[in-house]
Coordinates of N, CA, C and O in Angstrom, one line a residue:
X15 N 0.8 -1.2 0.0 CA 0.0 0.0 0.0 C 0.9 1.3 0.0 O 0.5 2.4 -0.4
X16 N 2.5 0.9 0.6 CA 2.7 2.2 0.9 C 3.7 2.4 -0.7 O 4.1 3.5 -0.9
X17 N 4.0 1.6 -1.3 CA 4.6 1.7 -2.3 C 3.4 2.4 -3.7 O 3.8 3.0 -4.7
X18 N 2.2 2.0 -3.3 CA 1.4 3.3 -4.2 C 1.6 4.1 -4.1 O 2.5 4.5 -4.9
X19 N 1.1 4.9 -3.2 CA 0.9 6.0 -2.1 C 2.3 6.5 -2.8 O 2.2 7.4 -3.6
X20 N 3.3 6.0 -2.6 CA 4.4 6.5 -3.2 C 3.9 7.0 -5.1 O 3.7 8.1 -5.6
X21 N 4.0 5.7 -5.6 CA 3.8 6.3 -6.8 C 2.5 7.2 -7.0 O 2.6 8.0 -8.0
X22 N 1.5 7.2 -6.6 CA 0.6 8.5 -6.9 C 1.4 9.9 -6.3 O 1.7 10.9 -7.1
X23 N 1.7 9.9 -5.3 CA 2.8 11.4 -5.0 C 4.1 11.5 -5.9 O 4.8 12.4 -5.6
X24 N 4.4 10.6 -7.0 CA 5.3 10.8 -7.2 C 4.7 11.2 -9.0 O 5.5 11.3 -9.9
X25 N 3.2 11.5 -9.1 CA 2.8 11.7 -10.4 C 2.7 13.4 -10.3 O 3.1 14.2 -11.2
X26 N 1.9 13.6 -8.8 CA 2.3 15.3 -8.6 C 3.4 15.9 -8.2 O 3.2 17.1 -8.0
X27 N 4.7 15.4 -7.9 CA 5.5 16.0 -7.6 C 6.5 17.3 -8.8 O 6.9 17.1 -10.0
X28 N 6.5 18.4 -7.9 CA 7.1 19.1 -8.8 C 8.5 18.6 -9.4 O 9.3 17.9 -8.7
X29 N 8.7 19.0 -10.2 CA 10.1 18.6 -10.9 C 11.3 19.6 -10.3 O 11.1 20.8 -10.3
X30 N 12.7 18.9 -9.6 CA 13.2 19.9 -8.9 C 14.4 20.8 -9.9 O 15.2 21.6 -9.5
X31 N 14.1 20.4 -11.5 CA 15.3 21.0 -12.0 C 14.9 23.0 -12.0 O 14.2 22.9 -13.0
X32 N 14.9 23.8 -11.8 CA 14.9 24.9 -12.3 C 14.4 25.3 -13.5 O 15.2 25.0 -14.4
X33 N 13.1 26.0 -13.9 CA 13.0 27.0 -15.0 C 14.2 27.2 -15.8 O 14.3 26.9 -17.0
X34 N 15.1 27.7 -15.1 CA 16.5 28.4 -15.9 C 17.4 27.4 -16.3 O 18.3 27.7 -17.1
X35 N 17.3 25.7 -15.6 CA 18.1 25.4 -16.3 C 16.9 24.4 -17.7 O 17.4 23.7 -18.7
X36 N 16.0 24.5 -17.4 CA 15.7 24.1 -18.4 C 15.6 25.0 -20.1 O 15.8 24.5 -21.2
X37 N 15.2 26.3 -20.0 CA 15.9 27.5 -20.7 C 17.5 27.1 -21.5 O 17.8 26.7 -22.6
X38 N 18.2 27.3 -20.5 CA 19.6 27.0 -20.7 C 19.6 25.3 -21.4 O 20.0 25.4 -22.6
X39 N 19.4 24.2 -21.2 CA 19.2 23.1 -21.7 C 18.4 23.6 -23.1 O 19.1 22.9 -23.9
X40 N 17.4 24.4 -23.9 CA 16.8 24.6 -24.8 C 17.5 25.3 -25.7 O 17.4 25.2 -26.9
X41 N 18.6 26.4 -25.0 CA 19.1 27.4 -26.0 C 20.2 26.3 -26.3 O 20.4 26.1 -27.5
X42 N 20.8 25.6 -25.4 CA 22.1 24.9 -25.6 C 22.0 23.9 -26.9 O 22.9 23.9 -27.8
X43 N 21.0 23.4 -27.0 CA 20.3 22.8 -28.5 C 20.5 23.3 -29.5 O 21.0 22.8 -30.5
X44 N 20.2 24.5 -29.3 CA 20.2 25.7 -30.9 C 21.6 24.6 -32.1 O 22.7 24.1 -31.7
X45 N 21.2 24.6 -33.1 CA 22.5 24.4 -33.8 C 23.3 25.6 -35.0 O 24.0 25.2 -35.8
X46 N 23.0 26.7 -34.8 CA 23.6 27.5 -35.5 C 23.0 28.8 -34.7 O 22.0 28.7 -34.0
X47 N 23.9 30.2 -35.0 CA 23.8 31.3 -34.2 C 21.9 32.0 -34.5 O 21.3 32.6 -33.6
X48 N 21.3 31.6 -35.8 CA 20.0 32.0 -36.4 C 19.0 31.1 -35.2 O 18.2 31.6 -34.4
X49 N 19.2 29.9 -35.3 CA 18.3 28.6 -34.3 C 18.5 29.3 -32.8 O 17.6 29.2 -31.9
X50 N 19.5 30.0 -32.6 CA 19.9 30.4 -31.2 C 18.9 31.8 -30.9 O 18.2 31.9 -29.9
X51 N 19.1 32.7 -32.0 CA 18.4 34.3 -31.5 C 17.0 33.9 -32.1 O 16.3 34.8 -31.8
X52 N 16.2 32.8 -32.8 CA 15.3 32.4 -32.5 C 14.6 31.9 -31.1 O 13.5 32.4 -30.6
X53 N 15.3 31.0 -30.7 CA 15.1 30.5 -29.3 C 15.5 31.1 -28.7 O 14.4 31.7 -28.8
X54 N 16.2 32.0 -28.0 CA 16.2 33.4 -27.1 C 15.0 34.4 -27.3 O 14.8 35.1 -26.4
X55 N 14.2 34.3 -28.8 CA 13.2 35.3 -29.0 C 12.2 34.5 -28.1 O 11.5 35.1 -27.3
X56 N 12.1 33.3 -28.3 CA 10.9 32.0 -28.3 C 10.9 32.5 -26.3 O 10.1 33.1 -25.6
X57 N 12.3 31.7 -25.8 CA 12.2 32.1 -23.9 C 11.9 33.3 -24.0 O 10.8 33.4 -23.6
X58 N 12.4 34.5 -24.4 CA 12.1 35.9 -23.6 C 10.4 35.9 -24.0 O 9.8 36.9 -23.6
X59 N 9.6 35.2 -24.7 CA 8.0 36.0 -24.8 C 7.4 34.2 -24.3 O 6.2 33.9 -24.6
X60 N 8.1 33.2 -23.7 CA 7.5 32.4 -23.2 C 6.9 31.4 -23.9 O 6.3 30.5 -23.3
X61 N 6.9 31.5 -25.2 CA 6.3 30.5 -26.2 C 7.1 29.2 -26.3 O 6.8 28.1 -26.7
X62 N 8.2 29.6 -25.9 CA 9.1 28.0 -26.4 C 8.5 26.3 -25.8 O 8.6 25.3 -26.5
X63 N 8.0 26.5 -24.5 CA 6.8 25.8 -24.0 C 6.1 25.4 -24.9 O 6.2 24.2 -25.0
X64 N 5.5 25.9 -25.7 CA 4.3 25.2 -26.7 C 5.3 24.3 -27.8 O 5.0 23.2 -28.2
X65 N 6.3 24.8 -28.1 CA 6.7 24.2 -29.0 C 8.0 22.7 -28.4 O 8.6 22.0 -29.2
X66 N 8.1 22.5 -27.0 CA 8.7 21.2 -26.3 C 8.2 20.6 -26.3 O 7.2 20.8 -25.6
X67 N 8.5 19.0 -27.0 CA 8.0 18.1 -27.4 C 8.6 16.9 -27.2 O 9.0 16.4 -28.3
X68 N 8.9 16.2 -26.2 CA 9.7 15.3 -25.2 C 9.3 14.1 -26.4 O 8.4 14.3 -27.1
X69 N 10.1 13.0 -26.5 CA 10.4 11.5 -27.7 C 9.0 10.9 -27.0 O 8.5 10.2 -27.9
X70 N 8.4 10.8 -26.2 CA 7.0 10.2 -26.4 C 5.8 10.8 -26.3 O 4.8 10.4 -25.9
X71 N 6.1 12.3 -26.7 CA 5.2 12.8 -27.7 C 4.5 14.3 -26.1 O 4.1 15.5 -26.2
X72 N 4.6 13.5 -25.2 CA 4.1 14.6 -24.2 C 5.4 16.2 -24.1 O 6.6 16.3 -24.3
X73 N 4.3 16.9 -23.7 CA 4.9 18.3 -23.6 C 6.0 18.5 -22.3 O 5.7 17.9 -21.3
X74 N 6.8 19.2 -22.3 CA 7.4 19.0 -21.2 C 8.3 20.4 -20.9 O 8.6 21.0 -21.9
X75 N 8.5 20.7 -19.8 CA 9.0 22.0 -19.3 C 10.4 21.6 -18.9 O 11.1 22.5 -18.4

């Protein structure tokens, strides 16, 4: 029982990496200086969110 209990808290738990480093993980991606001041446009107005798209298809921050 307590090993559910685990995994359902473990479906709301916040994620402890940082906003900023996931930012920094997305610009770091960029492959050329254009892909970069793109994605720097994308974080500074907050859109880049809609467009992360994790290999099994869910959105991810």
């Amino acid at each position: 029982m307590n090993s559910f209990l685990n995994s359902i808290s473990n479906l709301f738990t916040v994620s402890a990496t940082p906003a900023q480093d996931c930012d920094d993980r997305y610009l770091a991606e960029s492959v050329d200086i254009y892909d970069l001041e793109r994605r720097m446009r994308q974080v500074d107005s907050g859109q880049h969110y809609l467009y992360a798209v994790g290999t099994s298809g869910a959105f991810m921050r």
